[in-house]
Amino acid sequence: GPRMRWRLLWLLCAVAWWGAGGKTLRGGFASAAARLEPWRPVARFQFHGDHAILCVRINNVAVAVTKEARLHLFKAQEWQKLQNGIQQHSCTEKFTKAQLTMTVNHTEQNLTVSQIPYPETWYVFYVDKFTCEENYSESEDIQFEMVLLNPDAEGNPLDHFSAGESGLHEFFFLLVLAYFLTACIYAQSLWQTIKKRGPMHTVLKVLSVALLLQAGSAFANYLHFSSYSKDGIGAPFMGSLAELCDIVSQIQMLYLLLSLCMGWTIGRMKKSYSRPLQWDSTPTSTGIAVAVVVTQSFLLIWEQFEDTNHHSYHSHHGLASGLLIGLRVCLALSLAAGLYQIITVERSTLKREFYITFAKACILWFLCHPCLATISVIFREYQREKIITIGVILCQCISMVILYRLFLSHSLYWEVSSLSSVTLPLTVSSGHKNRHHF
């Protein structure tokens, strides 16, 4: 009901604030932390090109010199080999195998990372004379600011984006522009259609809210990346808002598609064939829809805590992300099976075409993420996140366009057919058409 929906929204708001990554890092190099977790990097970045730079500024040179402070840079693959190798290396030996080392002994220092054949992830570790020693005395932390930069189009080290993020700023600009132009062309006619309160009124309204949330997410991402391109920090609030809008949009669409399919399936089992599309709000249909929505909401929230550095929900690392992909595959298969049963016994060619098109939109919406996550494995690491993020957004936009065309183009059919008297999807009954299940 409404209360559950608002509680879920507040929970998602709280989770969206969890963690914000940036490539301008500020903090303190602490000897105690380096001793406790020497294998935990202070930064990760995907360098590319010949003139990438790591710039470090510190405010207490004397303490850094006394502690013999250093930064060790490892290629991610080389570091993993050291960690997983059969040969055991001591703490000191591991750090001597670093690809690059910088002694931190000036207020501001630059380290050039050059001759990179292809973009790859690098780890930055802080090490001092206490890191690998048993004896340790309390010492002052070294306050620092670290800026990680890749070369821009002219070859100057001014680009805050890692190789895995390059191009996303331009993509979200084009996406926002496309949303704006589409709104200018179609918004008025769509609003007039919704105001008529025809048989597809509720479906179009829910679909439009989901589309507005997707557009809001794209705009917030664009603002975040615009700020990020200038300072390497971005606008954490906008990044969090983009994730929140995306998550709520996913939940809206899941409930809409699931409700329609459940209503049709249950309606076919219980009602006469003259009214096969009735949304019959039985405890069974409502219970199944709510259970799946709550499950996806839980997994989306869990994913936010599990991986705080990814953009929106398109990451595919960790248990929560794996379960989300599994859930989407199961939903696509179950909805396809349910719609196939309806299509095989449907005699009307017009209705059959409607169901087939709807099935295509559903399968595209649910399977695009699992399919792209699987396909991305054949690409290099820095390309995977971009392929998934851009691919999922474009596929889900196409799915929404298919659904809009389907429900708008069949509006006349719905109004003149015997189905025009059926209860609307997501409503309680024919006599309470304005009461929604949200």
Tab-separated table of C-alpha atoms in Angstrom:
chain	number	residue	atom	x	y	z
A	1	GLY	CA	0.000	0.000	0.000
A	2	PRO	CA	0.951	3.702	0.101
A	3	ARG	CA	2.644	3.437	3.520
A	4	MET	CA	4.921	0.613	2.386
A	5	ARG	CA	5.819	2.548	-0.739
A	6	TRP	CA	6.796	5.702	1.168
A	7	ARG	CA	8.825	3.718	3.718
A	8	LEU	CA	10.688	2.024	0.875
A	9	LEU	CA	11.322	5.431	-0.735
A	10	TRP	CA	12.774	6.849	2.506
A	11	LEU	CA	15.013	3.790	2.890
A	12	LEU	CA	16.266	4.212	-0.668
A	13	CYS	CA	16.981	7.911	0.027
A	14	ALA	CA	19.124	6.929	3.014
A	15	VAL	CA	20.994	4.269	1.032
A	16	ALA	CA	21.649	6.604	-1.911
A	17	TRP	CA	23.862	8.734	0.374
A	18	TRP	CA	26.080	5.700	1.105
A	19	GLY	CA	29.530	6.360	-0.387
A	20	ALA	CA	30.704	8.713	-3.095
A	21	GLY	CA	33.805	8.092	-5.148
A	22	GLY	CA	36.007	10.721	-6.757
A	23	LYS	CA	39.477	10.985	-8.275
A	24	THR	CA	40.493	13.942	-6.155
A	25	LEU	CA	41.105	12.282	-2.809
A	26	ARG	CA	41.601	14.050	0.516
A	27	GLY	CA	42.476	12.501	3.869
A	28	GLY	CA	45.360	11.435	6.049
A	29	PHE	CA	48.132	8.876	5.515
A	30	ALA	CA	48.059	6.961	8.812
A	31	SER	CA	50.855	4.597	9.836
A	32	ALA	CA	48.489	2.639	12.117
A	33	ALA	CA	46.055	1.978	9.251
A	34	ALA	CA	48.897	1.017	6.887
A	35	ARG	CA	50.182	-1.509	9.461
A	36	LEU	CA	46.714	-2.915	10.151
A	37	GLU	CA	45.749	-3.309	6.460
A	38	PRO	CA	48.941	-3.006	4.385
A	39	TRP	CA	47.259	-4.645	1.372
A	40	ARG	CA	44.436	-2.096	1.167
A	41	PRO	CA	45.085	0.543	-1.544
A	42	VAL	CA	44.434	4.219	-0.822
A	43	ALA	CA	43.356	4.724	-4.444
A	44	ARG	CA	42.439	2.821	-7.621
A	45	PHE	CA	42.519	4.382	-11.056
A	46	GLN	CA	42.467	3.270	-14.700
A	47	PHE	CA	45.328	5.143	-16.344
A	48	HIS	CA	45.709	5.389	-20.117
A	49	GLY	CA	48.021	7.099	-22.601
A	50	ASP	CA	51.616	8.247	-22.256
A	51	HIS	CA	51.338	11.192	-19.876
A	52	ALA	CA	48.997	10.250	-17.035
A	53	ILE	CA	49.860	11.893	-13.723
A	54	LEU	CA	49.480	11.239	-10.010
A	55	CYS	CA	49.818	14.512	-8.081
A	56	VAL	CA	50.191	14.535	-4.279
A	57	ARG	CA	50.134	17.538	-1.958
A	58	ILE	CA	50.959	17.214	1.758
A	59	ASN	CA	50.988	19.756	4.569
A	60	ASN	CA	53.670	18.293	6.859
A	61	VAL	CA	56.894	17.458	5.022
A	62	ALA	CA	58.912	16.970	8.214
A	63	VAL	CA	56.657	14.151	9.449
A	64	ALA	CA	56.683	12.491	5.991
A	65	VAL	CA	60.522	12.559	5.866
A	66	THR	CA	60.819	11.187	9.429
A	67	LYS	CA	58.437	8.315	8.630
A	68	GLU	CA	60.090	7.645	5.230
A	69	ALA	CA	56.670	7.916	3.585
A	70	ARG	CA	56.292	6.411	0.101
A	71	LEU	CA	53.613	5.649	-2.466
A	72	HIS	CA	53.861	2.353	-4.342
A	73	LEU	CA	51.937	1.836	-7.596
A	74	PHE	CA	51.048	-1.649	-8.839
A	75	LYS	CA	49.216	-2.769	-11.940
A	76	ALA	CA	46.113	-4.597	-10.688
A	77	GLN	CA	47.020	-7.815	-12.516
A	78	GLU	CA	50.581	-7.813	-11.139
A	79	TRP	CA	49.297	-7.198	-7.616
A	80	GLN	CA	46.849	-10.088	-7.897
A	81	LYS	CA	49.658	-12.371	-9.054
A	82	LEU	CA	51.683	-11.409	-5.979
A	83	GLN	CA	48.722	-12.007	-3.677
A	84	ASN	CA	47.704	-15.338	-5.214
A	85	GLY	CA	51.126	-16.661	-6.160
A	86	ILE	CA	52.483	-19.921	-4.765
A	87	GLN	CA	55.725	-18.255	-3.702
A	88	GLN	CA	55.363	-16.512	-0.361
A	89	HIS	CA	56.756	-12.980	-0.177
A	90	SER	CA	57.347	-10.980	2.962
A	91	CYS	CA	55.652	-7.625	3.439
A	92	THR	CA	58.798	-5.717	2.436
A	93	GLU	CA	59.477	-7.928	-0.575
A	94	LYS	CA	55.991	-7.382	-1.961
A	95	PHE	CA	56.322	-3.613	-1.950
A	96	THR	CA	59.776	-3.715	-3.572
A	97	LYS	CA	58.113	-5.299	-6.628
A	98	ALA	CA	56.010	-2.191	-7.291
A	99	GLN	CA	56.000	-0.927	-10.898
A	100	LEU	CA	56.429	2.682	-9.696
A	101	THR	CA	57.478	4.234	-6.385
A	102	MET	CA	57.323	7.829	-5.163
A	103	THR	CA	59.105	9.046	-2.024
A	104	VAL	CA	56.837	11.611	-0.368
A	105	ASN	CA	59.219	14.379	0.766
A	106	HIS	CA	57.913	17.611	-0.808
A	107	THR	CA	54.850	19.792	-0.368
A	108	GLU	CA	53.747	18.971	-3.928
A	109	GLN	CA	54.955	16.136	-6.151
A	110	ASN	CA	54.005	14.630	-9.495
A	111	LEU	CA	54.561	11.087	-10.714
A	112	THR	CA	54.167	10.414	-14.443
A	113	VAL	CA	52.659	7.084	-15.467
A	114	SER	CA	53.717	6.548	-19.083
A	115	GLN	CA	53.975	4.016	-21.891
A	116	ILE	CA	50.707	2.245	-21.027
A	117	PRO	CA	49.920	-0.094	-23.978
A	118	TYR	CA	46.202	-0.208	-23.099
A	119	PRO	CA	44.103	1.224	-20.245
A	120	GLU	CA	44.284	-0.822	-17.047
A	121	THR	CA	43.639	-0.484	-13.322
A	122	TRP	CA	46.456	0.629	-11.030
A	123	TYR	CA	46.514	0.418	-7.209
A	124	VAL	CA	48.192	3.101	-5.071
A	125	PHE	CA	49.488	1.971	-1.641
A	126	TYR	CA	50.811	4.137	1.185
A	127	VAL	CA	53.909	2.663	2.883
A	128	ASP	CA	56.276	4.023	5.563
A	129	LYS	CA	58.981	2.613	7.834
A	130	PHE	CA	56.376	1.309	10.303
A	131	THR	CA	54.197	-0.572	7.738
A	132	CYS	CA	56.168	-3.840	7.772
A	133	GLU	CA	57.816	-3.480	11.208
A	134	GLU	CA	56.698	-5.049	14.475
A	135	ASN	CA	57.770	-2.070	16.554
A	136	TYR	CA	55.531	0.954	16.199
A	137	SER	CA	55.260	4.280	18.004
A	138	GLU	CA	52.325	6.655	17.714
A	139	SER	CA	52.934	9.328	15.079
A	140	GLU	CA	51.097	12.175	13.425
A	141	ASP	CA	49.051	11.471	10.294
A	142	ILE	CA	50.130	13.133	7.043
A	143	GLN	CA	47.233	15.160	5.638
A	144	PHE	CA	47.147	14.887	1.853
A	145	GLU	CA	45.320	15.703	-1.355
A	146	MET	CA	45.801	13.287	-4.262
A	147	VAL	CA	44.745	14.076	-7.834
A	148	LEU	CA	44.748	11.358	-10.513
A	149	LEU	CA	44.736	12.629	-14.100
A	150	ASN	CA	44.685	11.070	-17.568
A	151	PRO	CA	45.763	12.870	-20.759
A	152	ASP	CA	43.019	14.695	-22.646
A	153	ALA	CA	42.539	14.757	-26.431
A	154	GLU	CA	45.567	17.093	-26.829
A	155	GLY	CA	47.741	14.867	-24.634
A	156	ASN	CA	47.739	17.216	-21.623
A	157	PRO	CA	47.159	15.542	-18.205
A	158	LEU	CA	43.925	17.372	-17.367
A	159	ASP	CA	41.259	14.615	-17.572
A	160	HIS	CA	39.822	13.534	-14.194
A	161	PHE	CA	37.981	10.561	-15.704
A	162	SER	CA	39.514	7.121	-15.483
A	163	ALA	CA	39.578	5.022	-18.660
A	164	GLY	CA	36.432	3.185	-17.502
A	165	GLU	CA	34.486	6.459	-17.150
A	166	SER	CA	35.669	8.348	-20.256
A	167	GLY	CA	32.811	9.061	-22.639
A	168	LEU	CA	30.033	8.773	-20.031
A	169	HIS	CA	29.831	12.571	-19.628
A	170	GLU	CA	29.187	12.997	-23.364
A	171	PHE	CA	26.745	10.062	-23.396
A	172	PHE	CA	24.580	11.540	-20.622
A	173	PHE	CA	24.625	14.939	-22.374
A	174	LEU	CA	23.268	13.341	-25.586
A	175	LEU	CA	20.743	11.308	-23.561
A	176	VAL	CA	19.419	14.417	-21.766
A	177	LEU	CA	19.241	16.225	-25.116
A	178	ALA	CA	17.257	13.319	-26.612
A	179	TYR	CA	14.837	13.339	-23.640
A	180	PHE	CA	14.385	17.116	-23.995
A	181	LEU	CA	13.667	16.978	-27.742
A	182	THR	CA	11.287	14.034	-27.289
A	183	ALA	CA	9.441	15.917	-24.534
A	184	CYS	CA	9.098	18.995	-26.773
A	185	ILE	CA	7.564	16.891	-29.559
A	186	TYR	CA	5.361	14.413	-27.696
A	187	ALA	CA	4.678	15.702	-24.151
A	188	GLN	CA	1.554	17.736	-24.983
A	189	SER	CA	-0.208	15.014	-26.977
A	190	LEU	CA	0.671	12.396	-24.347
A	191	TRP	CA	-0.687	14.622	-21.573
A	192	GLN	CA	-3.947	15.114	-23.498
A	193	THR	CA	-4.275	11.333	-23.960
A	194	ILE	CA	-3.758	10.727	-20.222
A	195	LYS	CA	-6.271	13.478	-19.346
A	196	LYS	CA	-8.959	11.663	-21.389
A	197	ARG	CA	-8.846	8.876	-18.776
A	198	GLY	CA	-9.379	6.108	-21.331
A	199	PRO	CA	-8.934	2.383	-20.646
A	200	MET	CA	-5.122	2.743	-20.840
A	201	HIS	CA	-5.071	5.724	-18.445
A	202	THR	CA	-3.398	3.988	-15.491
A	203	VAL	CA	-0.850	2.106	-17.595
A	204	LEU	CA	0.219	5.269	-19.419
A	205	LYS	CA	0.419	7.218	-16.158
A	206	VAL	CA	2.652	4.639	-14.445
A	207	LEU	CA	4.783	4.282	-17.579
A	208	SER	CA	5.177	8.070	-17.798
A	209	VAL	CA	6.243	8.336	-14.133
A	210	ALA	CA	8.887	5.640	-14.754
A	211	LEU	CA	10.093	7.530	-17.852
A	212	LEU	CA	10.296	10.811	-15.903
A	213	LEU	CA	12.380	9.075	-13.228
A	214	GLN	CA	14.713	7.692	-15.925
A	215	ALA	CA	15.058	11.181	-17.428
A	216	GLY	CA	15.691	12.629	-13.949
A	217	SER	CA	18.392	10.030	-13.370
A	218	ALA	CA	20.078	10.910	-16.686
A	219	PHE	CA	19.984	14.658	-15.891
A	220	ALA	CA	21.383	14.152	-12.369
A	221	ASN	CA	24.163	11.943	-13.792
A	222	TYR	CA	24.973	14.624	-16.364
A	223	LEU	CA	25.251	17.311	-13.652
A	224	HIS	CA	27.436	15.003	-11.529
A	225	PHE	CA	29.792	14.211	-14.422
A	226	SER	CA	29.935	17.878	-15.478
A	227	SER	CA	31.154	18.809	-12.006
A	228	TYR	CA	33.418	15.734	-11.863
A	229	SER	CA	35.154	16.765	-15.101
A	230	LYS	CA	36.287	20.016	-13.400
A	231	ASP	CA	37.459	18.846	-9.955
A	232	GLY	CA	37.520	15.025	-9.893
A	233	ILE	CA	34.980	15.006	-7.046
A	234	GLY	CA	31.708	15.832	-8.765
A	235	ALA	CA	28.395	16.439	-7.024
A	236	PRO	CA	27.880	13.443	-4.687
A	237	PHE	CA	24.278	14.493	-4.006
A	238	MET	CA	23.490	14.435	-7.736
A	239	GLY	CA	25.165	11.060	-8.138
A	240	SER	CA	23.085	9.701	-5.263
A	241	LEU	CA	19.906	11.286	-6.658
A	242	ALA	CA	20.573	9.622	-10.038
A	243	GLU	CA	20.863	6.219	-8.356
A	244	LEU	CA	17.677	6.827	-6.338
A	245	CYS	CA	15.652	7.830	-9.427
A	246	ASP	CA	16.945	4.815	-11.326
A	247	ILE	CA	16.089	2.383	-8.524
A	248	VAL	CA	12.543	3.759	-8.061
A	249	SER	CA	12.030	3.647	-11.850
A	250	GLN	CA	13.109	-0.023	-11.922
A	251	ILE	CA	10.616	-0.807	-9.134
A	252	GLN	CA	7.812	1.070	-10.933
A	253	MET	CA	8.404	-0.787	-14.186
A	254	LEU	CA	8.711	-4.158	-12.468
A	255	TYR	CA	5.386	-3.668	-10.675
A	256	LEU	CA	3.692	-2.451	-13.874
A	257	LEU	CA	4.881	-5.307	-16.109
A	258	LEU	CA	4.336	-7.936	-13.434
A	259	SER	CA	0.859	-6.642	-12.596
A	260	LEU	CA	-0.248	-6.661	-16.224
A	261	CYS	CA	1.037	-10.188	-16.858
A	262	MET	CA	-0.336	-11.549	-13.581
A	263	GLY	CA	-3.686	-9.907	-14.236
A	264	TRP	CA	-3.918	-11.383	-17.722
A	265	THR	CA	-2.845	-14.854	-16.596
A	266	ILE	CA	-5.174	-15.007	-13.590
A	267	GLY	CA	-7.941	-13.359	-15.580
A	268	ARG	CA	-7.629	-16.077	-18.238
A	269	MET	CA	-7.749	-18.838	-15.620
A	270	LYS	CA	-10.729	-17.502	-13.713
A	271	LYS	CA	-12.773	-15.397	-16.128
A	272	SER	CA	-14.497	-16.042	-19.382
A	273	TYR	CA	-12.527	-15.718	-22.624
A	274	SER	CA	-14.499	-12.636	-23.602
A	275	ARG	CA	-12.579	-10.616	-21.008
A	276	PRO	CA	-9.062	-12.073	-21.023
A	277	LEU	CA	-7.201	-8.874	-20.110
A	278	GLN	CA	-8.938	-8.160	-16.829
A	279	TRP	CA	-6.696	-7.206	-13.931
A	280	ASP	CA	-8.235	-9.221	-11.134
A	281	SER	CA	-6.759	-7.959	-7.880
A	282	THR	CA	-6.831	-11.213	-5.968
A	283	PRO	CA	-4.643	-11.834	-2.894
A	284	THR	CA	-2.570	-14.229	-5.045
A	285	SER	CA	-1.742	-11.741	-7.803
A	286	THR	CA	-1.121	-8.877	-5.387
A	287	GLY	CA	0.983	-11.097	-3.109
A	288	ILE	CA	3.202	-12.322	-5.952
A	289	ALA	CA	3.703	-8.812	-7.367
A	290	VAL	CA	4.540	-7.312	-3.947
A	291	ALA	CA	6.871	-10.209	-3.031
A	292	VAL	CA	8.919	-9.836	-6.232
A	293	VAL	CA	9.047	-6.039	-5.911
A	294	VAL	CA	10.224	-6.264	-2.289
A	295	THR	CA	12.849	-8.871	-3.268
A	296	GLN	CA	14.235	-6.654	-6.037
A	297	SER	CA	14.189	-3.611	-3.732
A	298	PHE	CA	16.167	-5.528	-1.091
A	299	LEU	CA	18.744	-6.684	-3.662
A	300	LEU	CA	19.122	-3.159	-5.093
A	301	ILE	CA	19.712	-1.755	-1.588
A	302	TRP	CA	22.164	-4.554	-0.785
A	303	GLU	CA	24.024	-3.834	-4.027
A	304	GLN	CA	24.478	-0.178	-2.994
A	305	PHE	CA	26.175	-1.224	0.247
A	306	GLU	CA	28.237	-3.903	-1.486
A	307	ASP	CA	29.735	-1.657	-4.168
A	308	THR	CA	29.769	2.075	-3.384
A	309	ASN	CA	31.866	3.137	-6.372
A	310	HIS	CA	29.691	2.166	-9.328
A	311	HIS	CA	27.352	4.439	-11.232
A	312	SER	CA	23.674	3.535	-10.877
A	313	TYR	CA	22.698	-0.121	-10.706
A	314	HIS	CA	24.730	-1.479	-13.642
A	315	SER	CA	27.642	-2.954	-11.743
A	316	HIS	CA	27.935	-6.730	-12.020
A	317	HIS	CA	30.346	-7.611	-9.212
A	318	GLY	CA	29.400	-9.250	-5.931
A	319	LEU	CA	26.688	-11.555	-4.670
A	320	ALA	CA	23.854	-8.975	-4.690
A	321	SER	CA	24.493	-8.087	-8.345
A	322	GLY	CA	24.591	-11.788	-9.268
A	323	LEU	CA	21.275	-12.412	-7.521
A	324	LEU	CA	19.740	-9.363	-9.264
A	325	ILE	CA	20.798	-10.722	-12.644
A	326	GLY	CA	19.369	-14.138	-11.701
A	327	LEU	CA	16.071	-12.526	-10.634
A	328	ARG	CA	15.778	-10.654	-13.949
A	329	VAL	CA	16.419	-13.844	-15.935
A	330	CYS	CA	13.770	-15.719	-13.912
A	331	LEU	CA	11.260	-12.886	-14.379
A	332	ALA	CA	11.875	-12.766	-18.142
A	333	LEU	CA	11.447	-16.540	-18.468
A	334	SER	CA	8.317	-16.691	-16.284
A	335	LEU	CA	6.640	-13.732	-18.021
A	336	ALA	CA	7.558	-15.168	-21.439
A	337	ALA	CA	6.088	-18.551	-20.444
A	338	GLY	CA	2.863	-16.928	-19.185
A	339	LEU	CA	2.455	-14.791	-22.288
A	340	TYR	CA	3.249	-17.754	-24.561
A	341	GLN	CA	0.351	-19.692	-23.025
A	342	ILE	CA	-1.981	-16.779	-23.730
A	343	ILE	CA	-0.677	-16.263	-27.286
A	344	THR	CA	-1.039	-19.956	-28.273
A	345	VAL	CA	-4.768	-20.034	-27.466
A	346	GLU	CA	-5.607	-16.494	-28.644
A	347	ARG	CA	-7.679	-16.552	-31.863
A	348	SER	CA	-7.758	-12.828	-32.579
A	349	THR	CA	-4.787	-11.788	-34.769
A	350	LEU	CA	-4.898	-8.225	-33.397
A	351	LYS	CA	-4.791	-9.389	-29.796
A	352	ARG	CA	-2.051	-11.930	-30.557
A	353	GLU	CA	0.116	-9.232	-32.135
A	354	PHE	CA	-0.483	-7.060	-29.086
A	355	TYR	CA	0.674	-9.829	-26.717
A	356	ILE	CA	3.733	-10.675	-28.863
A	357	THR	CA	4.865	-7.039	-28.960
A	358	PHE	CA	4.309	-6.698	-25.215
A	359	ALA	CA	6.338	-9.887	-24.626
A	360	LYS	CA	9.227	-8.460	-26.680
A	361	ALA	CA	9.227	-5.267	-24.578
A	362	CYS	CA	9.194	-7.269	-21.319
A	363	ILE	CA	12.002	-9.597	-22.389
A	364	LEU	CA	14.121	-6.672	-23.619
A	365	TRP	CA	13.600	-4.810	-20.310
A	366	PHE	CA	14.544	-7.746	-18.069
A	367	LEU	CA	17.176	-9.541	-20.170
A	368	CYS	CA	19.244	-6.579	-21.434
A	369	HIS	CA	21.261	-6.331	-18.193
A	370	PRO	CA	22.059	-10.075	-17.835
A	371	CYS	CA	22.913	-10.376	-21.552
A	372	LEU	CA	25.164	-7.306	-21.609
A	373	ALA	CA	26.877	-8.390	-18.362
A	374	THR	CA	27.629	-11.747	-20.017
A	375	ILE	CA	28.801	-10.218	-23.314
A	376	SER	CA	31.028	-7.677	-21.510
A	377	VAL	CA	33.236	-10.498	-20.185
A	378	ILE	CA	34.939	-10.771	-23.583
A	379	PHE	CA	36.000	-7.085	-23.429
A	380	ARG	CA	38.807	-5.530	-21.406
A	381	GLU	CA	38.012	-4.461	-17.838
A	382	TYR	CA	37.943	-0.712	-18.579
A	383	GLN	CA	35.322	-1.229	-21.322
A	384	ARG	CA	32.906	-3.430	-19.370
A	385	GLU	CA	31.198	-0.853	-17.156
A	386	LYS	CA	30.595	1.521	-20.069
A	387	ILE	CA	29.166	-1.260	-22.246
A	388	ILE	CA	26.742	-2.307	-19.487
A	389	THR	CA	25.744	1.223	-18.435
A	390	ILE	CA	25.175	2.610	-21.945
A	391	GLY	CA	23.688	-0.634	-23.278
A	392	VAL	CA	21.149	-1.098	-20.468
A	393	ILE	CA	19.971	2.521	-20.624
A	394	LEU	CA	19.487	2.377	-24.415
A	395	CYS	CA	17.738	-1.029	-24.317
A	396	GLN	CA	15.340	0.095	-21.583
A	397	CYS	CA	14.590	3.300	-23.506
A	398	ILE	CA	13.727	1.159	-26.578
A	399	SER	CA	11.533	-1.061	-24.364
A	400	MET	CA	9.642	2.013	-23.107
A	401	VAL	CA	9.155	3.287	-26.661
A	402	ILE	CA	7.717	-0.119	-27.682
A	403	LEU	CA	5.281	-0.026	-24.729
A	404	TYR	CA	4.199	3.560	-25.480
A	405	ARG	CA	3.555	2.764	-29.131
A	406	LEU	CA	1.690	-0.383	-28.120
A	407	PHE	CA	-0.686	1.249	-25.644
A	408	LEU	CA	-1.198	4.456	-27.623
A	409	SER	CA	-1.670	2.813	-31.029
A	410	HIS	CA	-4.213	0.354	-29.606
A	411	SER	CA	-6.196	2.984	-27.709
A	412	LEU	CA	-8.978	2.994	-30.337
A	413	TYR	CA	-9.087	-0.815	-30.268
A	414	TRP	CA	-9.447	-0.805	-26.496
A	415	GLU	CA	-12.238	1.779	-26.568
A	416	VAL	CA	-14.402	0.082	-29.218
A	417	SER	CA	-13.854	-3.508	-28.111
A	418	SER	CA	-15.771	-5.412	-25.490
A	419	LEU	CA	-12.697	-5.085	-23.292
A	420	SER	CA	-13.283	-1.399	-22.654
A	421	SER	CA	-15.309	-2.206	-19.562
A	422	VAL	CA	-12.555	-4.143	-17.823
A	423	THR	CA	-10.954	-2.873	-14.654
A	424	LEU	CA	-7.759	-0.937	-15.144
A	425	PRO	CA	-4.411	-2.510	-14.353
A	426	LEU	CA	-3.180	-1.805	-10.820
A	427	THR	CA	-6.649	-0.840	-9.580
A	428	VAL	CA	-8.848	-2.510	-6.997
A	429	SER	CA	-12.115	-3.055	-8.850
A	430	SER	CA	-14.409	-1.620	-11.515
A	431	GLY	CA	-16.185	0.450	-8.907
A	432	HIS	CA	-12.970	1.903	-7.479
A	433	LYS	CA	-10.973	2.857	-10.544
A	434	ASN	CA	-9.214	5.746	-8.849
A	435	ARG	CA	-7.749	3.700	-6.004
A	436	HIS	CA	-4.246	2.494	-6.819
A	437	HIS	CA	-2.221	-0.286	-5.256
A	438	PHE	CA	0.816	1.901	-4.609
